[in-house]
């Protein structure tokens, strides 16, 4: 019997912002871990040649024989690319620097924008019984990011609470609109989450106000504080929920997971 609460398989969310260092990977790892802690089954797809999500979750480079690159460009079964993490409910498809050439190799491919979409809709996905797929995008609006947007139900945008945070957002929105028009008319914006928020800094408050004035309900109520535990956790190959479960960073990502689930809860008839 199909589970009536999950009629269409996992919810696929692209975590994207072409600006570098805004908290995409930190959000992917820790939101994923927080959803897993609640009991949801989560797959993280590392779609960044930097491979930061893979490293942060403890996948050794030597253990990345089959990666997102093979998933996109070779005929490979999901079972060969999906790897376990320390958390039972959290699995990952790792990436290596090989992926940096994929962007070029994809250009000549007729299906260049929909390879990830097709890969994630293999019937083999069913056996993982996933609730969420989070795609960690590279800091670029290249073909890899377009693949994520074509594959996804929604885009989650981390926004660093600093000056110029909103710059570049119109470019990102334009890309989302183009993907809607060409390949994925139902693509939604999951929300914009303010990261590295510093309540003692007036600038953070100003960025929050600007974001809420401009984007309204798209901005998550949850704010992710600047918290050193969040930056330390990846060097111990752990999410912050494992590294320091009581930290403010861990609590913030738990709150974000609950808010996201609430936003996605089916509306009672
Ligand atoms: N809330 C936070 N508090 C403190 N440090 C943070 C926080 N979020 C992210 N960082 C740190 O900021 C840096 C950039 O974060 P992260 O790697 O998540 O960004 P990114 O958008 O994925 O970067 P890239 O564009 O290079 O992929 C990292 O060193 C990370 O540990
Ligand atoms: Mg990253």
PDB file of C-alpha atoms and ligand atoms in Angstrom:
ATOM      1  CA  UNK A   1       0.000   0.000   0.000  1.00  0.00           C
ATOM      2  CA  UNK A   2       1.405   3.425  -0.838  1.00  0.00           C
ATOM      3  CA  UNK A   3       1.673   5.725   2.136  1.00  0.00           C
ATOM      4  CA  UNK A   4      -1.148   8.286   1.691  1.00  0.00           C
ATOM      5  CA  UNK A   5       0.917  10.923   3.492  1.00  0.00           C
ATOM      6  CA  UNK A   6       3.594  10.651   0.795  1.00  0.00           C
ATOM      7  CA  UNK A   7       1.649  10.278  -2.425  1.00  0.00           C
ATOM      8  CA  UNK A   8       4.393  11.585  -4.686  1.00  0.00           C
ATOM      9  CA  UNK A   9       7.607  10.265  -3.192  1.00  0.00           C
ATOM     10  CA  UNK A  10      10.145  12.422  -1.386  1.00  0.00           C
ATOM     11  CA  UNK A  11      10.032  16.203  -1.411  1.00  0.00           C
ATOM     12  CA  UNK A  12      13.071  17.335  -3.386  1.00  0.00           C
ATOM     13  CA  UNK A  13      14.585  20.654  -2.291  1.00  0.00           C
ATOM     14  CA  UNK A  14      17.471  22.448  -4.024  1.00  0.00           C
ATOM     15  CA  UNK A  15      19.541  24.522  -1.593  1.00  0.00           C
ATOM     16  CA  UNK A  16      20.811  27.283  -3.827  1.00  0.00           C
ATOM     17  CA  UNK A  17      22.341  30.730  -3.923  1.00  0.00           C
ATOM     18  CA  UNK A  18      25.018  31.647  -6.452  1.00  0.00           C
ATOM     19  CA  UNK A  19      26.791  33.692  -3.797  1.00  0.00           C
ATOM     20  CA  UNK A  20      29.650  31.784  -2.193  1.00  0.00           C
ATOM     21  CA  UNK A  21      29.914  31.080   1.518  1.00  0.00           C
ATOM     22  CA  UNK A  22      26.363  32.019   2.511  1.00  0.00           C
ATOM     23  CA  UNK A  23      25.595  28.785   4.366  1.00  0.00           C
ATOM     24  CA  UNK A  24      24.245  26.456   1.664  1.00  0.00           C
ATOM     25  CA  UNK A  25      26.266  23.429   2.760  1.00  0.00           C
ATOM     26  CA  UNK A  26      25.851  24.141   6.479  1.00  0.00           C
ATOM     27  CA  UNK A  27      22.091  24.362   5.926  1.00  0.00           C
ATOM     28  CA  UNK A  28      21.951  21.222   3.783  1.00  0.00           C
ATOM     29  CA  UNK A  29      23.859  19.121   6.308  1.00  0.00           C
ATOM     30  CA  UNK A  30      22.163  20.382   9.450  1.00  0.00           C
ATOM     31  CA  UNK A  31      18.620  20.711   8.126  1.00  0.00           C
ATOM     32  CA  UNK A  32      19.072  17.178   6.789  1.00  0.00           C
ATOM     33  CA  UNK A  33      20.318  15.970  10.158  1.00  0.00           C
ATOM     34  CA  UNK A  34      17.465  17.738  11.972  1.00  0.00           C
ATOM     35  CA  UNK A  35      14.839  16.155   9.722  1.00  0.00           C
ATOM     36  CA  UNK A  36      16.545  12.788  10.250  1.00  0.00           C
ATOM     37  CA  UNK A  37      16.468  13.292  14.020  1.00  0.00           C
ATOM     38  CA  UNK A  38      12.687  13.777  13.829  1.00  0.00           C
ATOM     39  CA  UNK A  39      12.542  10.394  12.093  1.00  0.00           C
ATOM     40  CA  UNK A  40      12.337  11.495   8.468  1.00  0.00           C
ATOM     41  CA  UNK A  41      14.434   9.658   5.908  1.00  0.00           C
ATOM     42  CA  UNK A  42      16.705  12.085   4.105  1.00  0.00           C
ATOM     43  CA  UNK A  43      19.038  11.896   1.110  1.00  0.00           C
ATOM     44  CA  UNK A  44      21.619  14.623   0.600  1.00  0.00           C
ATOM     45  CA  UNK A  45      22.847  15.017  -2.985  1.00  0.00           C
ATOM     46  CA  UNK A  46      26.229  16.741  -3.094  1.00  0.00           C
ATOM     47  CA  UNK A  47      26.081  18.682  -6.346  1.00  0.00           C
ATOM     48  CA  UNK A  48      29.129  20.845  -5.652  1.00  0.00           C
ATOM     49  CA  UNK A  49      32.585  19.870  -6.994  1.00  0.00           C
ATOM     50  CA  UNK A  50      34.003  21.230  -3.726  1.00  0.00           C
ATOM     51  CA  UNK A  51      32.440  18.182  -2.054  1.00  0.00           C
ATOM     52  CA  UNK A  52      31.960  20.043   1.232  1.00  0.00           C
ATOM     53  CA  UNK A  53      28.749  18.241   2.187  1.00  0.00           C
ATOM     54  CA  UNK A  54      30.466  14.883   1.607  1.00  0.00           C
ATOM     55  CA  UNK A  55      33.479  15.847   3.694  1.00  0.00           C
ATOM     56  CA  UNK A  56      31.313  17.397   6.400  1.00  0.00           C
ATOM     57  CA  UNK A  57      29.393  14.148   6.774  1.00  0.00           C
ATOM     58  CA  UNK A  58      32.538  12.060   6.973  1.00  0.00           C
ATOM     59  CA  UNK A  59      32.745  10.486   3.506  1.00  0.00           C
ATOM     60  CA  UNK A  60      36.456  10.006   2.912  1.00  0.00           C
ATOM     61  CA  UNK A  61      37.675  11.058  -0.548  1.00  0.00           C
ATOM     62  CA  UNK A  62      39.033   7.520  -1.043  1.00  0.00           C
ATOM     63  CA  UNK A  63      35.529   6.172  -0.511  1.00  0.00           C
ATOM     64  CA  UNK A  64      33.990   8.302  -3.245  1.00  0.00           C
ATOM     65  CA  UNK A  65      34.351   5.876  -6.135  1.00  0.00           C
ATOM     66  CA  UNK A  66      30.828   6.455  -7.395  1.00  0.00           C
ATOM     67  CA  UNK A  67      29.557   9.986  -7.081  1.00  0.00           C
ATOM     68  CA  UNK A  68      27.089  12.520  -8.409  1.00  0.00           C
ATOM     69  CA  UNK A  69      29.262  12.705 -11.521  1.00  0.00           C
ATOM     70  CA  UNK A  70      28.607   9.040 -12.360  1.00  0.00           C
ATOM     71  CA  UNK A  71      24.943   9.452 -11.433  1.00  0.00           C
ATOM     72  CA  UNK A  72      24.571  12.231 -13.999  1.00  0.00           C
ATOM     73  CA  UNK A  73      26.813  11.056 -16.787  1.00  0.00           C
ATOM     74  CA  UNK A  74      26.984   7.292 -16.570  1.00  0.00           C
ATOM     75  CA  UNK A  75      24.346   4.639 -16.456  1.00  0.00           C
ATOM     76  CA  UNK A  76      24.614   3.725 -12.818  1.00  0.00           C
ATOM     77  CA  UNK A  77      22.248   2.353 -10.228  1.00  0.00           C
ATOM     78  CA  UNK A  78      21.343   4.532  -7.269  1.00  0.00           C
ATOM     79  CA  UNK A  79      22.373   1.721  -4.942  1.00  0.00           C
ATOM     80  CA  UNK A  80      25.964   2.176  -6.038  1.00  0.00           C
ATOM     81  CA  UNK A  81      26.110   5.908  -5.364  1.00  0.00           C
ATOM     82  CA  UNK A  82      24.110   6.258  -2.163  1.00  0.00           C
ATOM     83  CA  UNK A  83      26.238   5.926   0.960  1.00  0.00           C
ATOM     84  CA  UNK A  84      25.281   5.728   4.640  1.00  0.00           C
ATOM     85  CA  UNK A  85      26.290   8.362   7.190  1.00  0.00           C
ATOM     86  CA  UNK A  86      26.600   8.131  10.964  1.00  0.00           C
ATOM     87  CA  UNK A  87      22.920   8.941  11.226  1.00  0.00           C
ATOM     88  CA  UNK A  88      20.663   6.013  10.368  1.00  0.00           C
ATOM     89  CA  UNK A  89      18.061   8.140   8.604  1.00  0.00           C
ATOM     90  CA  UNK A  90      20.523  10.200   6.593  1.00  0.00           C
ATOM     91  CA  UNK A  91      22.193   8.972   3.396  1.00  0.00           C
ATOM     92  CA  UNK A  92      24.292  10.846   0.851  1.00  0.00           C
ATOM     93  CA  UNK A  93      25.422  10.810  -2.743  1.00  0.00           C
ATOM     94  CA  UNK A  94      28.945  12.262  -2.491  1.00  0.00           C
ATOM     95  CA  UNK A  95      30.793  14.470  -4.949  1.00  0.00           C
ATOM     96  CA  UNK A  96      34.391  15.030  -5.904  1.00  0.00           C
ATOM     97  CA  UNK A  97      36.225  17.596  -7.965  1.00  0.00           C
ATOM     98  CA  UNK A  98      35.396  15.425 -11.024  1.00  0.00           C
ATOM     99  CA  UNK A  99      32.059  17.179 -11.038  1.00  0.00           C
ATOM    100  CA  UNK A 100      33.722  20.420 -12.092  1.00  0.00           C
ATOM    101  CA  UNK A 101      34.081  19.117 -15.645  1.00  0.00           C
ATOM    102  CA  UNK A 102      30.472  17.936 -15.752  1.00  0.00           C
ATOM    103  CA  UNK A 103      29.232  21.443 -16.361  1.00  0.00           C
ATOM    104  CA  UNK A 104      31.141  21.508 -19.666  1.00  0.00           C
ATOM    105  CA  UNK A 105      30.436  17.887 -20.564  1.00  0.00           C
ATOM    106  CA  UNK A 106      26.728  18.449 -20.068  1.00  0.00           C
ATOM    107  CA  UNK A 107      26.537  21.194 -22.688  1.00  0.00           C
ATOM    108  CA  UNK A 108      26.594  18.784 -25.605  1.00  0.00           C
ATOM    109  CA  UNK A 109      24.104  16.437 -23.950  1.00  0.00           C
ATOM    110  CA  UNK A 110      20.571  16.672 -25.264  1.00  0.00           C
ATOM    111  CA  UNK A 111      19.168  16.035 -21.803  1.00  0.00           C
ATOM    112  CA  UNK A 112      21.651  18.354 -20.116  1.00  0.00           C
ATOM    113  CA  UNK A 113      19.132  20.034 -17.790  1.00  0.00           C
ATOM    114  CA  UNK A 114      17.145  16.994 -16.752  1.00  0.00           C
ATOM    115  CA  UNK A 115      19.794  14.366 -15.969  1.00  0.00           C
ATOM    116  CA  UNK A 116      19.446  14.745 -12.208  1.00  0.00           C
ATOM    117  CA  UNK A 117      15.663  14.795 -12.495  1.00  0.00           C
ATOM    118  CA  UNK A 118      15.748  11.514 -14.400  1.00  0.00           C
ATOM    119  CA  UNK A 119      18.293   9.933 -12.048  1.00  0.00           C
ATOM    120  CA  UNK A 120      16.214  10.750  -8.964  1.00  0.00           C
ATOM    121  CA  UNK A 121      13.087   9.310 -10.476  1.00  0.00           C
ATOM    122  CA  UNK A 122      14.543   5.855 -10.984  1.00  0.00           C
ATOM    123  CA  UNK A 123      12.223   3.308  -9.454  1.00  0.00           C
ATOM    124  CA  UNK A 124      15.220   2.268  -7.343  1.00  0.00           C
ATOM    125  CA  UNK A 125      14.514   5.385  -5.245  1.00  0.00           C
ATOM    126  CA  UNK A 126      11.509   3.607  -3.782  1.00  0.00           C
ATOM    127  CA  UNK A 127      13.573   1.177  -1.770  1.00  0.00           C
ATOM    128  CA  UNK A 128      15.118   4.020   0.221  1.00  0.00           C
ATOM    129  CA  UNK A 129      11.675   5.141   1.348  1.00  0.00           C
ATOM    130  CA  UNK A 130      12.806   8.754   1.458  1.00  0.00           C
ATOM    131  CA  UNK A 131      10.856  11.708   2.809  1.00  0.00           C
ATOM    132  CA  UNK A 132      13.242  14.449   1.713  1.00  0.00           C
ATOM    133  CA  UNK A 133      16.038  14.941  -0.807  1.00  0.00           C
ATOM    134  CA  UNK A 134      18.236  18.000  -0.189  1.00  0.00           C
ATOM    135  CA  UNK A 135      20.526  19.063  -3.027  1.00  0.00           C
ATOM    136  CA  UNK A 136      23.605  21.096  -2.060  1.00  0.00           C
ATOM    137  CA  UNK A 137      24.263  23.366  -5.053  1.00  0.00           C
ATOM    138  CA  UNK A 138      27.542  24.988  -6.088  1.00  0.00           C
ATOM    139  CA  UNK A 139      27.965  28.782  -5.783  1.00  0.00           C
ATOM    140  CA  UNK A 140      26.963  29.411  -9.379  1.00  0.00           C
ATOM    141  CA  UNK A 141      23.908  29.479 -11.607  1.00  0.00           C
ATOM    142  CA  UNK A 142      25.493  26.930 -13.941  1.00  0.00           C
ATOM    143  CA  UNK A 143      24.049  23.783 -15.474  1.00  0.00           C
ATOM    144  CA  UNK A 144      24.531  21.853 -12.236  1.00  0.00           C
ATOM    145  CA  UNK A 145      22.306  24.299 -10.369  1.00  0.00           C
ATOM    146  CA  UNK A 146      19.808  24.238 -13.237  1.00  0.00           C
ATOM    147  CA  UNK A 147      19.778  20.424 -12.959  1.00  0.00           C
ATOM    148  CA  UNK A 148      18.957  20.782  -9.261  1.00  0.00           C
ATOM    149  CA  UNK A 149      16.107  23.201 -10.014  1.00  0.00           C
ATOM    150  CA  UNK A 150      14.681  20.978 -12.727  1.00  0.00           C
ATOM    151  CA  UNK A 151      14.799  17.972 -10.379  1.00  0.00           C
ATOM    152  CA  UNK A 152      13.356  19.804  -7.383  1.00  0.00           C
ATOM    153  CA  UNK A 153       9.919  20.642  -6.073  1.00  0.00           C
ATOM    154  CA  UNK A 154      11.294  23.773  -4.455  1.00  0.00           C
ATOM    155  CA  UNK A 155      14.333  25.974  -3.883  1.00  0.00           C
ATOM    156  CA  UNK A 156      15.558  26.864  -0.397  1.00  0.00           C
ATOM    157  CA  UNK A 157      17.698  29.999  -0.404  1.00  0.00           C
ATOM    158  CA  UNK A 158      20.167  30.656   2.422  1.00  0.00           C
ATOM    159  CA  UNK A 159      20.857  34.370   2.762  1.00  0.00           C
ATOM    160  CA  UNK A 160      23.816  35.543   4.805  1.00  0.00           C
ATOM    161  CA  UNK A 161      22.827  38.317   7.218  1.00  0.00           C
ATOM    162  CA  UNK A 162      25.310  40.863   5.930  1.00  0.00           C
ATOM    163  CA  UNK A 163      25.536  43.904   3.716  1.00  0.00           C
ATOM    164  CA  UNK A 164      24.684  43.187   0.055  1.00  0.00           C
ATOM    165  CA  UNK A 165      22.836  40.017   1.101  1.00  0.00           C
ATOM    166  CA  UNK A 166      19.928  40.731  -1.215  1.00  0.00           C
ATOM    167  CA  UNK A 167      22.136  41.572  -4.151  1.00  0.00           C
ATOM    168  CA  UNK A 168      22.146  38.775  -6.639  1.00  0.00           C
ATOM    169  CA  UNK A 169      18.797  37.526  -5.428  1.00  0.00           C
ATOM    170  CA  UNK A 170      17.043  38.932  -8.511  1.00  0.00           C
ATOM    171  CA  UNK A 171      19.398  36.906 -10.716  1.00  0.00           C
ATOM    172  CA  UNK A 172      18.535  33.783  -8.739  1.00  0.00           C
ATOM    173  CA  UNK A 173      14.806  34.532  -9.008  1.00  0.00           C
ATOM    174  CA  UNK A 174      15.201  35.043 -12.759  1.00  0.00           C
ATOM    175  CA  UNK A 175      16.828  31.627 -13.112  1.00  0.00           C
ATOM    176  CA  UNK A 176      13.983  30.079 -11.118  1.00  0.00           C
ATOM    177  CA  UNK A 177      11.483  31.777 -13.448  1.00  0.00           C
ATOM    178  CA  UNK A 178      13.334  30.481 -16.512  1.00  0.00           C
ATOM    179  CA  UNK A 179      13.335  26.943 -15.171  1.00  0.00           C
ATOM    180  CA  UNK A 180       9.606  27.248 -14.486  1.00  0.00           C
ATOM    181  CA  UNK A 181       9.003  28.363 -18.072  1.00  0.00           C
ATOM    182  CA  UNK A 182      11.169  25.724 -19.673  1.00  0.00           C
ATOM    183  CA  UNK A 183      11.186  22.512 -17.702  1.00  0.00           C
ATOM    184  CA  UNK A 184       9.580  22.634 -14.277  1.00  0.00           C
ATOM    185  CA  UNK A 185       6.400  24.760 -14.126  1.00  0.00           C
ATOM    186  CA  UNK A 186       5.634  23.680 -10.558  1.00  0.00           C
ATOM    187  CA  UNK A 187       8.957  24.783  -9.054  1.00  0.00           C
ATOM    188  CA  UNK A 188       8.272  26.681  -5.826  1.00  0.00           C
ATOM    189  CA  UNK A 189      10.381  28.753  -3.532  1.00  0.00           C
ATOM    190  CA  UNK A 190      10.553  26.785  -0.298  1.00  0.00           C
ATOM    191  CA  UNK A 191      11.737  29.866   1.530  1.00  0.00           C
ATOM    192  CA  UNK A 192      14.616  32.160   2.279  1.00  0.00           C
ATOM    193  CA  UNK A 193      16.522  31.480   5.479  1.00  0.00           C
ATOM    194  CA  UNK A 194      18.727  34.086   7.109  1.00  0.00           C
ATOM    195  CA  UNK A 195      22.028  32.555   8.175  1.00  0.00           C
ATOM    196  CA  UNK A 196      24.907  33.731  10.376  1.00  0.00           C
ATOM    197  CA  UNK A 197      22.491  36.069  12.125  1.00  0.00           C
ATOM    198  CA  UNK A 198      24.038  38.165  14.875  1.00  0.00           C
ATOM    199  CA  UNK A 199      21.385  39.672  17.135  1.00  0.00           C
ATOM    200  CA  UNK A 200      23.939  42.095  18.637  1.00  0.00           C
ATOM    201  CA  UNK A 201      24.728  43.539  15.262  1.00  0.00           C
ATOM    202  CA  UNK A 202      22.361  46.210  13.906  1.00  0.00           C
ATOM    203  CA  UNK A 203      23.257  45.193  10.400  1.00  0.00           C
ATOM    204  CA  UNK A 204      21.757  41.710  10.856  1.00  0.00           C
ATOM    205  CA  UNK A 205      18.500  43.304  12.020  1.00  0.00           C
ATOM    206  CA  UNK A 206      18.503  45.626   9.023  1.00  0.00           C
ATOM    207  CA  UNK A 207      19.082  42.740   6.602  1.00  0.00           C
ATOM    208  CA  UNK A 208      16.209  40.847   8.230  1.00  0.00           C
ATOM    209  CA  UNK A 209      13.915  43.868   7.863  1.00  0.00           C
ATOM    210  CA  UNK A 210      14.903  44.368   4.220  1.00  0.00           C
ATOM    211  CA  UNK A 211      14.376  40.678   3.483  1.00  0.00           C
ATOM    212  CA  UNK A 212      10.937  40.608   5.147  1.00  0.00           C
ATOM    213  CA  UNK A 213       9.887  43.897   3.486  1.00  0.00           C
ATOM    214  CA  UNK A 214      10.910  42.614   0.062  1.00  0.00           C
ATOM    215  CA  UNK A 215      10.103  38.933   0.279  1.00  0.00           C
ATOM    216  CA  UNK A 216       7.344  38.783   2.889  1.00  0.00           C
ATOM    217  CA  UNK A 217       6.217  35.306   3.875  1.00  0.00           C
ATOM    218  CA  UNK A 218       8.937  33.699   1.811  1.00  0.00           C
ATOM    219  CA  UNK A 219      11.346  34.425   4.659  1.00  0.00           C
ATOM    220  CA  UNK A 220      11.415  31.722   7.326  1.00  0.00           C
ATOM    221  CA  UNK A 221      10.607  32.904  10.851  1.00  0.00           C
ATOM    222  CA  UNK A 222      13.538  30.811  12.049  1.00  0.00           C
ATOM    223  CA  UNK A 223      16.853  32.687  12.085  1.00  0.00           C
ATOM    224  CA  UNK A 224      20.112  30.728  12.014  1.00  0.00           C
ATOM    225  CA  UNK A 225      22.497  32.454  14.441  1.00  0.00           C
ATOM    226  CA  UNK A 226      26.192  32.854  13.897  1.00  0.00           C
ATOM    227  CA  UNK A 227      27.444  30.000  16.067  1.00  0.00           C
ATOM    228  CA  UNK A 228      30.988  28.701  16.155  1.00  0.00           C
ATOM    229  CA  UNK A 229      29.763  25.128  16.760  1.00  0.00           C
ATOM    230  CA  UNK A 230      28.254  25.176  13.273  1.00  0.00           C
ATOM    231  CA  UNK A 231      31.619  25.977  11.732  1.00  0.00           C
ATOM    232  CA  UNK A 232      33.496  23.455  13.890  1.00  0.00           C
ATOM    233  CA  UNK A 233      31.222  20.458  13.307  1.00  0.00           C
ATOM    234  CA  UNK A 234      32.335  19.602   9.721  1.00  0.00           C
ATOM    235  CA  UNK A 235      35.953  19.196  10.766  1.00  0.00           C
ATOM    236  CA  UNK A 236      34.751  16.408  13.088  1.00  0.00           C
ATOM    237  CA  UNK A 237      32.787  14.862  10.185  1.00  0.00           C
ATOM    238  CA  UNK A 238      29.521  15.470  12.001  1.00  0.00           C
ATOM    239  CA  UNK A 239      26.391  17.525  11.813  1.00  0.00           C
ATOM    240  CA  UNK A 240      26.084  20.036  14.632  1.00  0.00           C
ATOM    241  CA  UNK A 241      23.256  17.902  16.040  1.00  0.00           C
ATOM    242  CA  UNK A 242      25.794  15.153  16.745  1.00  0.00           C
ATOM    243  CA  UNK A 243      28.737  17.405  17.513  1.00  0.00           C
ATOM    244  CA  UNK A 244      26.990  19.655  20.037  1.00  0.00           C
ATOM    245  CA  UNK A 245      23.314  18.733  20.369  1.00  0.00           C
ATOM    246  CA  UNK A 246      22.621  21.514  22.896  1.00  0.00           C
ATOM    247  CA  UNK A 247      24.194  24.310  20.874  1.00  0.00           C
ATOM    248  CA  UNK A 248      22.225  27.274  19.563  1.00  0.00           C
ATOM    249  CA  UNK A 249      23.134  26.171  16.046  1.00  0.00           C
ATOM    250  CA  UNK A 250      21.608  22.727  16.600  1.00  0.00           C
ATOM    251  CA  UNK A 251      18.438  24.224  18.077  1.00  0.00           C
ATOM    252  CA  UNK A 252      18.099  26.656  15.187  1.00  0.00           C
ATOM    253  CA  UNK A 253      18.273  23.910  12.571  1.00  0.00           C
ATOM    254  CA  UNK A 254      15.749  21.832  14.558  1.00  0.00           C
ATOM    255  CA  UNK A 255      13.420  24.839  14.496  1.00  0.00           C
ATOM    256  CA  UNK A 256      13.982  25.266  10.753  1.00  0.00           C
ATOM    257  CA  UNK A 257      13.141  21.595  10.179  1.00  0.00           C
ATOM    258  CA  UNK A 258       9.888  21.944  12.144  1.00  0.00           C
ATOM    259  CA  UNK A 259       8.949  25.138  10.301  1.00  0.00           C
ATOM    260  CA  UNK A 260       9.640  23.537   6.937  1.00  0.00           C
ATOM    261  CA  UNK A 261       7.554  20.487   7.832  1.00  0.00           C
ATOM    262  CA  UNK A 262       4.722  22.692   9.041  1.00  0.00           C
ATOM    263  CA  UNK A 263       4.779  24.670   5.785  1.00  0.00           C
ATOM    264  CA  UNK A 264       4.548  21.408   3.869  1.00  0.00           C
ATOM    265  CA  UNK A 265       1.872  19.809   5.987  1.00  0.00           C
ATOM    266  CA  UNK A 266      -1.144  18.829   3.902  1.00  0.00           C
ATOM    267  CA  UNK A 267      -3.957  21.310   4.356  1.00  0.00           C
ATOM    268  CA  UNK A 268      -6.992  19.643   5.941  1.00  0.00           C
ATOM    269  CA  UNK A 269      -9.949  19.525   3.567  1.00  0.00           C
TER     270      UNK A 269
HETATM  271  N1  LIG B   1      25.489  29.999  11.204  1.00  0.00           N
HETATM  272  C1  LIG B   1      26.807  29.948  11.089  1.00  0.00           C
HETATM  273  N2  LIG B   1      27.610  30.321  12.110  1.00  0.00           N
HETATM  274  C2  LIG B   1      28.946  30.291  11.993  1.00  0.00           C
HETATM  275  N3  LIG B   1      29.591  29.882  10.890  1.00  0.00           N
HETATM  276  C3  LIG B   1      28.857  29.484   9.834  1.00  0.00           C
HETATM  277  C4  LIG B   1      27.432  29.486   9.878  1.00  0.00           C
HETATM  278  N4  LIG B   1      26.973  29.038   8.679  1.00  0.00           N
HETATM  279  C5  LIG B   1      28.057  28.779   7.925  1.00  0.00           C
HETATM  280  N5  LIG B   1      29.184  29.050   8.611  1.00  0.00           N
HETATM  281  C6  LIG B   1      30.564  28.934   8.123  1.00  0.00           C
HETATM  282  O1  LIG B   1      30.685  29.815   7.007  1.00  0.00           O
HETATM  283  C7  LIG B   1      31.437  29.207   5.966  1.00  0.00           C
HETATM  284  C8  LIG B   1      30.581  29.110   4.719  1.00  0.00           C
HETATM  285  O2  LIG B   1      29.484  28.245   4.983  1.00  0.00           O
HETATM  286  P1  LIG B   1      29.024  27.135   3.947  1.00  0.00           P
HETATM  287  O3  LIG B   1      30.177  26.311   3.498  1.00  0.00           O
HETATM  288  O4  LIG B   1      27.854  26.442   4.517  1.00  0.00           O
HETATM  289  O5  LIG B   1      28.556  28.085   2.757  1.00  0.00           O
HETATM  290  P2  LIG B   1      28.253  27.680   1.244  1.00  0.00           P
HETATM  291  O6  LIG B   1      27.207  28.646   0.775  1.00  0.00           O
HETATM  292  O7  LIG B   1      27.956  26.244   1.124  1.00  0.00           O
HETATM  293  O8  LIG B   1      29.657  27.976   0.555  1.00  0.00           O
HETATM  294  P3  LIG B   1      30.050  27.642  -0.974  1.00  0.00           P
HETATM  295  O9  LIG B   1      29.351  28.694  -1.771  1.00  0.00           O
HETATM  296  O10 LIG B   1      31.535  27.741  -1.023  1.00  0.00           O
HETATM  297  O11 LIG B   1      29.537  26.263  -1.277  1.00  0.00           O
HETATM  298  C9  LIG B   1      31.872  27.850   6.484  1.00  0.00           C
HETATM  299  O12 LIG B   1      33.153  27.983   7.044  1.00  0.00           O
HETATM  300  C10 LIG B   1      30.857  27.549   7.575  1.00  0.00           C
HETATM  301  O13 LIG B   1      31.375  26.717   8.579  1.00  0.00           O
HETATM  302 MG1  LIG B   2      28.813  24.805  -0.138  1.00  0.00          MG
END
